[in-house]
Amino acid sequence: MNVDNFRLQLGGKEYVPIIIGGMGVNISTTELALVAEKLGGIGHISDAENGYVCDRILKTSFVSQKRKKYAEFINNPDKSEVLFDLEEVAKAQKLYIEHTVSKKTGKGAIFLNCMEKLTMNNASETLKVRLSAAMDAGIDGLTLAAGLNLRTLDLIQDHPRFRDVKIGLIISSVRALSIFLKRAVRLNRLPDYIIVEGPLAGGHLGFGPDDWHTFDLKTIFIEVLDFMKKEKLNIPVIPAGGIFTGTDAVDYLRMGAGAVQVATRFTITKESGLPNEVKQHYLNAREEDIVINMASTTGYPMRMLINSPTLRYAIKPNCEGLGYLLENGGKCSYIDAYYTALAERKPGEPIVVKEKTCLCTGMANYDCWTCGHTTYRLKETTNRLDNGKWQIPKAEDIFLDYQFSRDHAIRLPEPEPLA
């Protein structure tokens, strides 16, 4: 059997059961998501730093305008007055999503990965605007990620597409799912799909930094399936994290998965937003180069490459232009760490910021090399070139390999001549 023997049934529609996960900031590009959509699957884009992404791909000026507006706070550790203009947030979201969905050519779907931990110094209102604007712009589905905001559904319950758009969430335990469902039942709006993310996933993890290795995706996935059966809920359950081959995917589909979500193998594709030189770092990575740390200001552990430039950051906080992780009241643990380091620096010595990093700047500059645990296996999926570098594959080739491969085989891309 292969993945093509199965289909995801979602809202009366049928999809190839392959979902490309949403990797921010603009690693999951419009082009990458559209590959999955064209082939009948589901592709995610991410709205992490949507204003910055718009500036990058649509030549707008959201970041520079915000930085100019709050220039007086650049050297001030108090960022409580550095706020996003909600109309500008909505405008950026609509521009980006309309740009993406207007290019659909297949029978698949485009979903938005919405990182709830982007608090933006006004958590509820900015989240409401991002979700509402996404629905206005025609997004097919909303995946609630990086946090479990129990009031999220409340924020959009009056939107005309509240019961039309597909809504899913990412969880890492039955307990988290149970808590969310209690609120969803009260609103008579159950999620349309549930993504179960295991400890081998990339980026922010839903586990502790010291005990993540005591969990495994298959066990959590089975627990969620059992819970759904007990509660008599017929909602597709979608495993994610460490599914590296089509055969890995088939194993879960045969167990009852509605689809699988995959991302790591797509980080190095031509359509991925990562710069080509960064893709080579991913391809060269060894297993020991992949680490979990607490550098994120969200409080969640993160998996990334040990040589990520952001882990050595000692830059001034860039909240005036970015500031997506400012907590309500303008707080951010990197701001505290930076100004503590500045005060402790001895004359003539460089600033050394310990423990935390400026995640907003790091992700915007592609300096935060988040990755899944199986990144060290990426070299198995492509060809080594005569110049020592690795061939960059097309996303379509990887999608089709997931869909049609058997026996854990990985089909390498057709060799290309050196540029």
CSV table of C-alpha atoms in Angstrom, one decimal:
chain,number,residue,atom,x,y,z
A,1,MET,CA,0.0,0.0,0.0
A,2,ASN,CA,1.0,3.6,-0.4
A,3,VAL,CA,-0.5,7.0,0.7
A,4,ASP,CA,-2.5,7.2,-2.5
A,5,ASN,CA,-4.7,4.4,-1.4
A,6,PHE,CA,-6.2,6.7,1.2
A,7,ARG,CA,-8.1,10.0,1.2
A,8,LEU,CA,-8.8,12.7,3.7
A,9,GLN,CA,-12.6,13.5,4.0
A,10,LEU,CA,-13.0,17.0,5.3
A,11,GLY,CA,-16.2,19.1,5.1
A,12,GLY,CA,-17.6,17.0,2.2
A,13,LYS,CA,-14.5,17.3,0.2
A,14,GLU,CA,-11.8,14.7,-0.5
A,15,TYR,CA,-8.0,15.4,-0.4
A,16,VAL,CA,-4.8,13.5,-0.9
A,17,PRO,CA,-4.0,12.9,2.8
A,18,ILE,CA,-0.7,14.9,2.8
A,19,ILE,CA,-0.6,18.3,4.6
A,20,ILE,CA,2.5,20.5,4.5
A,21,GLY,CA,2.9,22.1,7.8
A,22,GLY,CA,3.1,25.9,8.3
A,23,MET,CA,6.7,27.0,8.9
A,24,GLY,CA,7.2,30.7,9.7
A,25,VAL,CA,8.6,33.2,8.9
A,26,ASN,CA,7.8,32.6,5.3
A,27,ILE,CA,9.6,29.2,5.1
A,28,SER,CA,6.2,27.9,4.0
A,29,THR,CA,5.9,30.3,1.2
A,30,THR,CA,3.0,30.8,-1.1
A,31,GLU,CA,4.7,28.8,-3.7
A,32,LEU,CA,5.3,25.8,-1.4
A,33,ALA,CA,1.7,25.8,-0.2
A,34,LEU,CA,0.4,25.9,-3.8
A,35,VAL,CA,2.4,22.8,-4.7
A,36,ALA,CA,0.3,20.8,-2.2
A,37,GLU,CA,-2.9,22.5,-3.3
A,38,LYS,CA,-2.2,21.8,-7.0
A,39,LEU,CA,-1.6,18.1,-6.2
A,40,GLY,CA,-4.8,17.7,-4.3
A,41,GLY,CA,-3.4,18.0,-0.8
A,42,ILE,CA,-3.3,20.8,1.8
A,43,GLY,CA,-0.6,23.4,2.1
A,44,HIS,CA,-0.1,25.8,5.0
A,45,ILE,CA,1.2,29.3,5.0
A,46,SER,CA,2.0,31.0,8.3
A,47,ASP,CA,1.0,34.4,9.4
A,48,ALA,CA,4.0,34.8,11.7
A,49,GLU,CA,5.2,38.4,11.1
A,50,ASN,CA,2.7,38.9,8.4
A,51,GLY,CA,3.6,42.6,8.0
A,52,TYR,CA,7.2,41.8,7.4
A,53,VAL,CA,6.3,39.0,5.0
A,54,CYS,CA,4.1,41.4,3.0
A,55,ASP,CA,7.0,43.9,2.8
A,56,ARG,CA,9.3,41.1,1.5
A,57,ILE,CA,7.1,39.7,-1.2
A,58,LEU,CA,4.6,42.4,-2.0
A,59,LYS,CA,6.9,45.5,-1.6
A,60,THR,CA,4.7,47.1,1.1
A,61,SER,CA,6.2,49.2,4.0
A,62,PHE,CA,4.4,48.0,7.1
A,63,VAL,CA,7.6,47.5,9.1
A,64,SER,CA,9.3,50.8,8.2
A,65,GLN,CA,6.1,52.7,8.9
A,66,LYS,CA,5.7,51.1,12.3
A,67,ARG,CA,9.4,51.7,13.1
A,68,LYS,CA,9.1,55.3,12.2
A,69,LYS,CA,6.0,55.8,14.3
A,70,TYR,CA,7.7,54.4,17.4
A,71,ALA,CA,11.3,55.6,16.8
A,72,GLU,CA,11.4,57.4,20.1
A,73,PHE,CA,11.3,54.1,21.9
A,74,ILE,CA,14.3,52.5,20.2
A,75,ASN,CA,16.6,53.0,23.2
A,76,ASN,CA,13.9,52.6,25.8
A,77,PRO,CA,13.4,49.2,27.5
A,78,ASP,CA,9.8,50.1,28.2
A,79,LYS,CA,7.8,49.0,25.1
A,80,SER,CA,4.4,49.3,26.7
A,81,GLU,CA,3.3,52.0,24.2
A,82,VAL,CA,4.6,50.2,21.1
A,83,LEU,CA,1.4,48.9,19.6
A,84,PHE,CA,0.3,47.5,16.3
A,85,ASP,CA,-2.3,49.4,14.3
A,86,LEU,CA,-5.1,46.9,14.0
A,87,GLU,CA,-6.2,48.2,10.6
A,88,GLU,CA,-2.6,47.7,9.3
A,89,VAL,CA,-2.6,44.1,10.7
A,90,ALA,CA,-5.8,43.3,8.9
A,91,LYS,CA,-4.6,44.9,5.7
A,92,ALA,CA,-1.3,42.9,5.7
A,93,GLN,CA,-3.2,39.7,6.4
A,94,LYS,CA,-5.6,40.2,3.6
A,95,LEU,CA,-3.0,41.2,1.1
A,96,TYR,CA,-0.9,38.1,1.9
A,97,ILE,CA,-3.7,35.6,1.9
A,98,GLU,CA,-5.5,37.1,-1.2
A,99,HIS,CA,-2.1,36.9,-3.0
A,100,THR,CA,-1.9,33.2,-2.1
A,101,VAL,CA,-5.4,31.9,-2.6
A,102,SER,CA,-5.8,33.8,-5.9
A,103,LYS,CA,-3.1,31.5,-7.4
A,104,LYS,CA,-4.9,28.2,-6.6
A,105,THR,CA,-5.0,25.9,-9.6
A,106,GLY,CA,-5.9,22.5,-8.1
A,107,LYS,CA,-8.5,20.7,-6.0
A,108,GLY,CA,-6.6,21.0,-2.7
A,109,ALA,CA,-6.7,23.7,-0.1
A,110,ILE,CA,-4.7,26.4,1.5
A,111,PHE,CA,-4.7,26.6,5.3
A,112,LEU,CA,-3.2,29.3,7.6
A,113,ASN,CA,-1.0,28.3,10.5
A,114,CYS,CA,-1.9,30.9,13.2
A,115,MET,CA,0.6,31.1,16.0
A,116,GLU,CA,-1.4,32.1,19.0
A,117,LYS,CA,1.8,33.0,20.9
A,118,LEU,CA,2.3,36.1,18.7
A,119,THR,CA,0.9,38.3,21.4
A,120,MET,CA,1.9,41.6,19.7
A,121,ASN,CA,1.3,43.6,22.9
A,122,ASN,CA,-2.4,43.1,22.5
A,123,ALA,CA,-3.0,39.4,22.4
A,124,SER,CA,-6.7,39.0,22.0
A,125,GLU,CA,-7.4,41.9,19.7
A,126,THR,CA,-4.5,41.2,17.3
A,127,LEU,CA,-5.4,37.5,17.2
A,128,LYS,CA,-9.0,38.3,16.4
A,129,VAL,CA,-8.0,40.7,13.6
A,130,ARG,CA,-5.6,38.1,12.1
A,131,LEU,CA,-8.2,35.3,12.1
A,132,SER,CA,-11.0,37.5,10.9
A,133,ALA,CA,-8.9,39.1,8.1
A,134,ALA,CA,-7.8,35.6,7.0
A,135,MET,CA,-11.4,34.5,6.6
A,136,ASP,CA,-12.3,37.7,4.8
A,137,ALA,CA,-9.5,37.0,2.4
A,138,GLY,CA,-10.8,33.5,1.5
A,139,ILE,CA,-8.5,31.2,3.4
A,140,ASP,CA,-9.8,27.6,3.3
A,141,GLY,CA,-8.8,26.6,6.9
A,142,LEU,CA,-7.3,28.0,10.1
A,143,THR,CA,-4.9,25.9,12.2
A,144,LEU,CA,-4.5,27.2,15.7
A,145,ALA,CA,-0.9,26.6,16.8
A,146,ALA,CA,1.8,27.5,19.3
A,147,GLY,CA,-0.5,27.9,22.3
A,148,LEU,CA,-4.0,26.8,23.4
A,149,ASN,CA,-6.0,30.0,23.7
A,150,LEU,CA,-9.3,28.7,25.0
A,151,ARG,CA,-11.0,32.0,24.0
A,152,THR,CA,-9.9,31.9,20.4
A,153,LEU,CA,-13.2,30.5,19.1
A,154,ASP,CA,-15.0,33.2,21.1
A,155,LEU,CA,-13.1,35.9,19.3
A,156,ILE,CA,-14.4,34.9,15.9
A,157,GLN,CA,-17.8,33.3,16.7
A,158,ASP,CA,-19.7,36.3,15.1
A,159,HIS,CA,-17.8,36.1,11.8
A,160,PRO,CA,-20.0,35.0,8.9
A,161,ARG,CA,-17.5,32.3,8.0
A,162,PHE,CA,-17.2,30.9,11.5
A,163,ARG,CA,-19.0,27.7,10.5
A,164,ASP,CA,-17.8,27.6,7.0
A,165,VAL,CA,-14.0,27.9,7.3
A,166,LYS,CA,-12.3,24.7,8.4
A,167,ILE,CA,-10.8,25.1,11.9
A,168,GLY,CA,-8.2,22.8,13.4
A,169,LEU,CA,-5.8,22.9,16.3
A,170,ILE,CA,-2.4,21.4,17.1
A,171,ILE,CA,-2.1,19.6,20.4
A,172,SER,CA,0.4,17.3,22.0
A,173,SER,CA,-1.7,15.6,24.6
A,174,VAL,CA,-5.2,14.3,25.2
A,175,ARG,CA,-5.5,16.6,28.2
A,176,ALA,CA,-5.0,19.7,26.0
A,177,LEU,CA,-7.5,18.4,23.5
A,178,SER,CA,-10.1,17.7,26.2
A,179,ILE,CA,-9.7,21.2,27.6
A,180,PHE,CA,-10.2,22.8,24.2
A,181,LEU,CA,-13.2,20.6,23.3
A,182,LYS,CA,-15.1,21.7,26.4
A,183,ARG,CA,-15.1,25.3,25.2
A,184,ALA,CA,-15.8,24.2,21.7
A,185,VAL,CA,-18.9,22.3,22.8
A,186,ARG,CA,-20.3,25.3,24.5
A,187,LEU,CA,-20.1,27.3,21.3
A,188,ASN,CA,-21.4,24.3,19.3
A,189,ARG,CA,-18.4,24.6,17.1
A,190,LEU,CA,-16.2,21.5,17.2
A,191,PRO,CA,-12.9,21.6,15.3
A,192,ASP,CA,-12.9,20.1,11.8
A,193,TYR,CA,-9.5,18.4,12.3
A,194,ILE,CA,-7.0,17.7,15.0
A,195,ILE,CA,-3.2,17.7,14.5
A,196,VAL,CA,-1.3,15.6,17.0
A,197,GLU,CA,2.3,16.9,17.1
A,198,GLY,CA,4.9,14.6,18.6
A,199,PRO,CA,8.2,15.4,20.2
A,200,LEU,CA,10.3,15.1,17.0
A,201,ALA,CA,8.6,18.1,15.4
A,202,GLY,CA,10.5,21.3,14.5
A,203,GLY,CA,10.3,24.7,16.1
A,204,HIS,CA,8.3,25.2,19.3
A,205,LEU,CA,7.4,22.0,21.1
A,206,GLY,CA,4.5,21.2,23.4
A,207,PHE,CA,6.7,19.3,25.8
A,208,GLY,CA,9.1,20.2,28.6
A,209,PRO,CA,12.8,20.8,27.7
A,210,ASP,CA,13.9,17.9,29.9
A,211,ASP,CA,11.2,15.3,29.3
A,212,TRP,CA,10.3,15.6,25.6
A,213,HIS,CA,12.3,12.4,24.9
A,214,THR,CA,10.0,10.4,27.2
A,215,PHE,CA,7.1,10.9,24.8
A,216,ASP,CA,6.5,9.4,21.3
A,217,LEU,CA,4.1,10.4,18.6
A,218,LYS,CA,2.5,7.0,18.1
A,219,THR,CA,1.5,6.6,21.8
A,220,ILE,CA,0.0,10.1,21.9
A,221,PHE,CA,-1.8,9.5,18.6
A,222,ILE,CA,-3.4,6.2,19.8
A,223,GLU,CA,-4.4,7.9,23.0
A,224,VAL,CA,-6.2,10.7,21.0
A,225,LEU,CA,-7.9,8.1,18.8
A,226,ASP,CA,-9.1,6.2,21.8
A,227,PHE,CA,-10.4,9.4,23.4
A,228,MET,CA,-12.2,10.4,20.2
A,229,LYS,CA,-13.8,6.9,20.0
A,230,LYS,CA,-14.9,7.1,23.7
A,231,GLU,CA,-16.4,10.5,23.1
A,232,LYS,CA,-18.1,9.4,19.9
A,233,LEU,CA,-16.4,12.2,17.9
A,234,ASN,CA,-15.8,11.7,14.2
A,235,ILE,CA,-13.1,14.3,13.6
A,236,PRO,CA,-10.0,13.5,11.5
A,237,VAL,CA,-6.9,13.1,13.6
A,238,ILE,CA,-3.6,14.0,11.9
A,239,PRO,CA,-0.2,13.0,13.3
A,240,ALA,CA,2.8,15.2,12.8
A,241,GLY,CA,6.5,15.2,13.7
A,242,GLY,CA,9.1,12.7,12.4
A,243,ILE,CA,7.1,11.2,9.5
A,244,PHE,CA,9.9,10.9,7.0
A,245,THR,CA,8.8,8.5,4.4
A,246,GLY,CA,5.6,7.5,2.6
A,247,THR,CA,5.7,4.2,4.5
A,248,ASP,CA,5.8,6.1,7.8
A,249,ALA,CA,2.7,7.9,6.7
A,250,VAL,CA,1.0,4.7,5.6
A,251,ASP,CA,1.6,3.2,9.1
A,252,TYR,CA,-0.5,6.0,10.6
A,253,LEU,CA,-3.1,6.0,7.9
A,254,ARG,CA,-3.7,2.3,8.5
A,255,MET,CA,-4.1,3.0,12.2
A,256,GLY,CA,-6.9,5.4,11.5
A,257,ALA,CA,-5.2,8.8,10.8
A,258,GLY,CA,-7.2,11.1,8.5
A,259,ALA,CA,-4.0,12.4,7.0
A,260,VAL,CA,-0.4,13.1,7.9
A,261,GLN,CA,1.3,16.5,8.4
A,262,VAL,CA,4.9,16.8,7.2
A,263,ALA,CA,7.4,19.6,7.0
A,264,THR,CA,11.0,18.8,7.5
A,265,ARG,CA,11.6,17.4,4.0
A,266,PHE,CA,10.1,20.5,2.5
A,267,THR,CA,12.5,22.9,4.2
A,268,ILE,CA,15.2,22.3,1.6
A,269,THR,CA,13.0,22.5,-1.5
A,270,LYS,CA,13.3,25.2,-4.2
A,271,GLU,CA,10.0,26.6,-3.1
A,272,SER,CA,11.0,26.9,0.6
A,273,GLY,CA,11.7,30.5,1.8
A,274,LEU,CA,15.0,29.6,3.4
A,275,PRO,CA,18.0,31.0,1.5
A,276,ASN,CA,20.0,28.4,-0.4
A,277,GLU,CA,23.0,28.7,1.8
A,278,VAL,CA,20.9,27.9,4.8
A,279,LYS,CA,19.4,24.9,3.1
A,280,GLN,CA,22.9,23.5,2.7
A,281,HIS,CA,23.4,23.9,6.5
A,282,TYR,CA,20.2,21.8,7.0
A,283,LEU,CA,21.5,19.1,4.5
A,284,ASN,CA,24.9,19.0,6.2
A,285,ALA,CA,23.5,18.7,9.7
A,286,ARG,CA,24.4,15.7,11.8
A,287,GLU,CA,22.1,14.3,14.5
A,288,GLU,CA,24.2,15.8,17.2
A,289,ASP,CA,23.8,19.3,15.6
A,290,ILE,CA,20.1,19.3,16.4
A,291,VAL,CA,19.4,20.7,19.8
A,292,ILE,CA,16.5,21.7,22.0
A,293,ASN,CA,16.9,25.0,24.0
A,294,MET,CA,14.9,27.6,25.9
A,295,ALA,CA,16.1,30.6,23.9
A,296,SER,CA,12.5,31.4,22.7
A,297,THR,CA,10.8,34.2,24.6
A,298,THR,CA,7.5,32.4,24.4
A,299,GLY,CA,8.5,30.0,27.3
A,300,TYR,CA,8.3,27.0,25.0
A,301,PRO,CA,11.3,24.8,24.2
A,302,MET,CA,12.5,25.0,20.6
A,303,ARG,CA,14.4,22.5,18.4
A,304,MET,CA,16.9,24.1,16.0
A,305,LEU,CA,20.4,23.6,14.5
A,306,ILE,CA,23.1,24.3,17.1
A,307,ASN,CA,24.9,26.7,14.7
A,308,SER,CA,21.8,29.0,14.3
A,309,PRO,CA,23.1,32.6,14.2
A,310,THR,CA,20.2,33.7,16.5
A,311,LEU,CA,21.7,31.6,19.4
A,312,ARG,CA,24.6,34.1,19.3
A,313,TYR,CA,22.6,37.2,19.1
A,314,ALA,CA,23.4,40.3,21.1
A,315,ILE,CA,21.4,42.8,19.1
A,316,LYS,CA,19.2,45.6,20.3
A,317,PRO,CA,15.6,44.6,20.5
A,318,ASN,CA,13.7,45.5,17.2
A,319,CYS,CA,10.3,45.9,18.8
A,320,GLU,CA,9.6,49.2,17.0
A,321,GLY,CA,9.6,47.6,13.6
A,322,LEU,CA,8.6,44.1,14.6
A,323,GLY,CA,7.6,43.3,18.2
A,324,TYR,CA,5.4,40.3,17.4
A,325,LEU,CA,6.3,38.6,20.6
A,326,LEU,CA,5.7,41.5,23.0
A,327,GLU,CA,3.4,40.4,25.8
A,328,ASN,CA,0.6,42.5,26.9
A,329,GLY,CA,2.2,45.5,28.6
A,330,GLY,CA,5.1,45.5,26.2
A,331,LYS,CA,7.1,42.8,28.1
A,332,CYS,CA,9.6,40.4,26.5
A,333,SER,CA,12.3,38.3,28.2
A,334,TYR,CA,14.8,39.2,25.5
A,335,ILE,CA,14.4,42.9,26.3
A,336,ASP,CA,15.2,42.1,30.0
A,337,ALA,CA,18.2,39.9,29.0
A,338,TYR,CA,19.6,42.5,26.6
A,339,TYR,CA,19.5,45.4,29.0
A,340,THR,CA,20.8,43.3,31.8
A,341,ALA,CA,23.8,42.3,29.6
A,342,LEU,CA,24.2,46.0,28.6
A,343,ALA,CA,24.4,47.1,32.2
A,344,GLU,CA,26.9,44.3,33.1
A,345,ARG,CA,29.2,44.8,30.2
A,346,LYS,CA,32.7,45.9,31.0
A,347,PRO,CA,34.2,48.7,29.0
A,348,GLY,CA,35.7,47.5,25.7
A,349,GLU,CA,34.0,44.1,25.9
A,350,PRO,CA,31.2,42.9,23.6
A,351,ILE,CA,27.6,42.4,24.9
A,352,VAL,CA,26.9,38.8,25.8
A,353,VAL,CA,23.1,38.0,26.1
A,354,LYS,CA,22.5,34.8,27.9
A,355,GLU,CA,19.6,32.4,27.7
A,356,LYS,CA,17.2,34.3,25.4
A,357,THR,CA,17.3,35.5,21.8
A,358,CYS,CA,15.5,38.2,19.7
A,359,LEU,CA,13.2,35.7,18.0
A,360,CYS,CA,11.4,38.3,15.9
A,361,THR,CA,14.6,39.5,14.2
A,362,GLY,CA,16.1,36.0,14.1
A,363,MET,CA,13.2,34.6,12.2
A,364,ALA,CA,12.8,37.6,9.9
A,365,ASN,CA,16.4,37.3,8.9
A,366,TYR,CA,16.4,33.5,8.5
A,367,ASP,CA,18.9,33.3,11.3
A,368,CYS,CA,16.7,31.0,13.5
A,369,TRP,CA,17.3,27.6,12.0
A,370,THR,CA,14.4,25.7,13.5
A,371,CYS,CA,14.2,22.1,12.4
A,372,GLY,CA,12.6,18.7,13.0
A,373,HIS,CA,14.6,15.9,14.6
A,374,THR,CA,14.9,14.0,11.3
A,375,THR,CA,16.7,16.9,9.6
A,376,TYR,CA,20.0,15.0,9.8
A,377,ARG,CA,18.4,12.5,7.3
A,378,LEU,CA,17.7,15.1,4.6
A,379,LYS,CA,21.0,14.1,2.9
A,380,GLU,CA,19.3,10.8,2.1
A,381,THR,CA,16.7,12.6,-0.1
A,382,THR,CA,18.9,14.3,-2.7
A,383,ASN,CA,22.1,14.1,-4.6
A,384,ARG,CA,25.6,15.3,-3.7
A,385,LEU,CA,27.0,17.6,-6.4
A,386,ASP,CA,30.5,17.6,-7.8
A,387,ASN,CA,31.2,20.8,-6.0
A,388,GLY,CA,30.4,19.2,-2.6
A,389,LYS,CA,27.0,20.9,-2.2
A,390,TRP,CA,23.6,19.2,-2.3
A,391,GLN,CA,21.1,19.4,-5.1
A,392,ILE,CA,17.9,21.4,-4.1
A,393,PRO,CA,14.9,19.3,-4.9
A,394,LYS,CA,11.4,20.5,-6.0
A,395,ALA,CA,8.5,20.3,-3.6
A,396,GLU,CA,6.4,18.4,-6.1
A,397,ASP,CA,8.9,15.6,-6.3
A,398,ILE,CA,8.9,15.3,-2.5
A,399,PHE,CA,5.1,15.4,-2.3
A,400,LEU,CA,4.8,12.7,-4.9
A,401,ASP,CA,7.4,10.6,-3.2
A,402,TYR,CA,5.3,10.7,0.0
A,403,GLN,CA,2.2,9.8,-2.0
A,404,PHE,CA,3.5,6.9,-4.1
A,405,SER,CA,6.6,5.4,-2.4
A,406,ARG,CA,6.6,2.0,-0.7
A,407,ASP,CA,8.9,0.1,1.7
A,408,HIS,CA,10.5,3.3,3.1
A,409,ALA,CA,12.0,4.0,-0.3
A,410,ILE,CA,13.0,7.6,-1.1
A,411,ARG,CA,13.2,8.5,-4.7
A,412,LEU,CA,16.0,11.0,-5.4
A,413,PRO,CA,15.5,13.9,-7.7
A,414,GLU,CA,16.7,13.7,-11.3
A,415,PRO,CA,20.3,15.0,-11.3
A,416,GLU,CA,20.8,18.6,-12.5
A,417,PRO,CA,23.8,20.1,-14.1
A,418,LEU,CA,25.9,22.5,-12.0
A,419,ALA,CA,24.7,26.1,-12.5
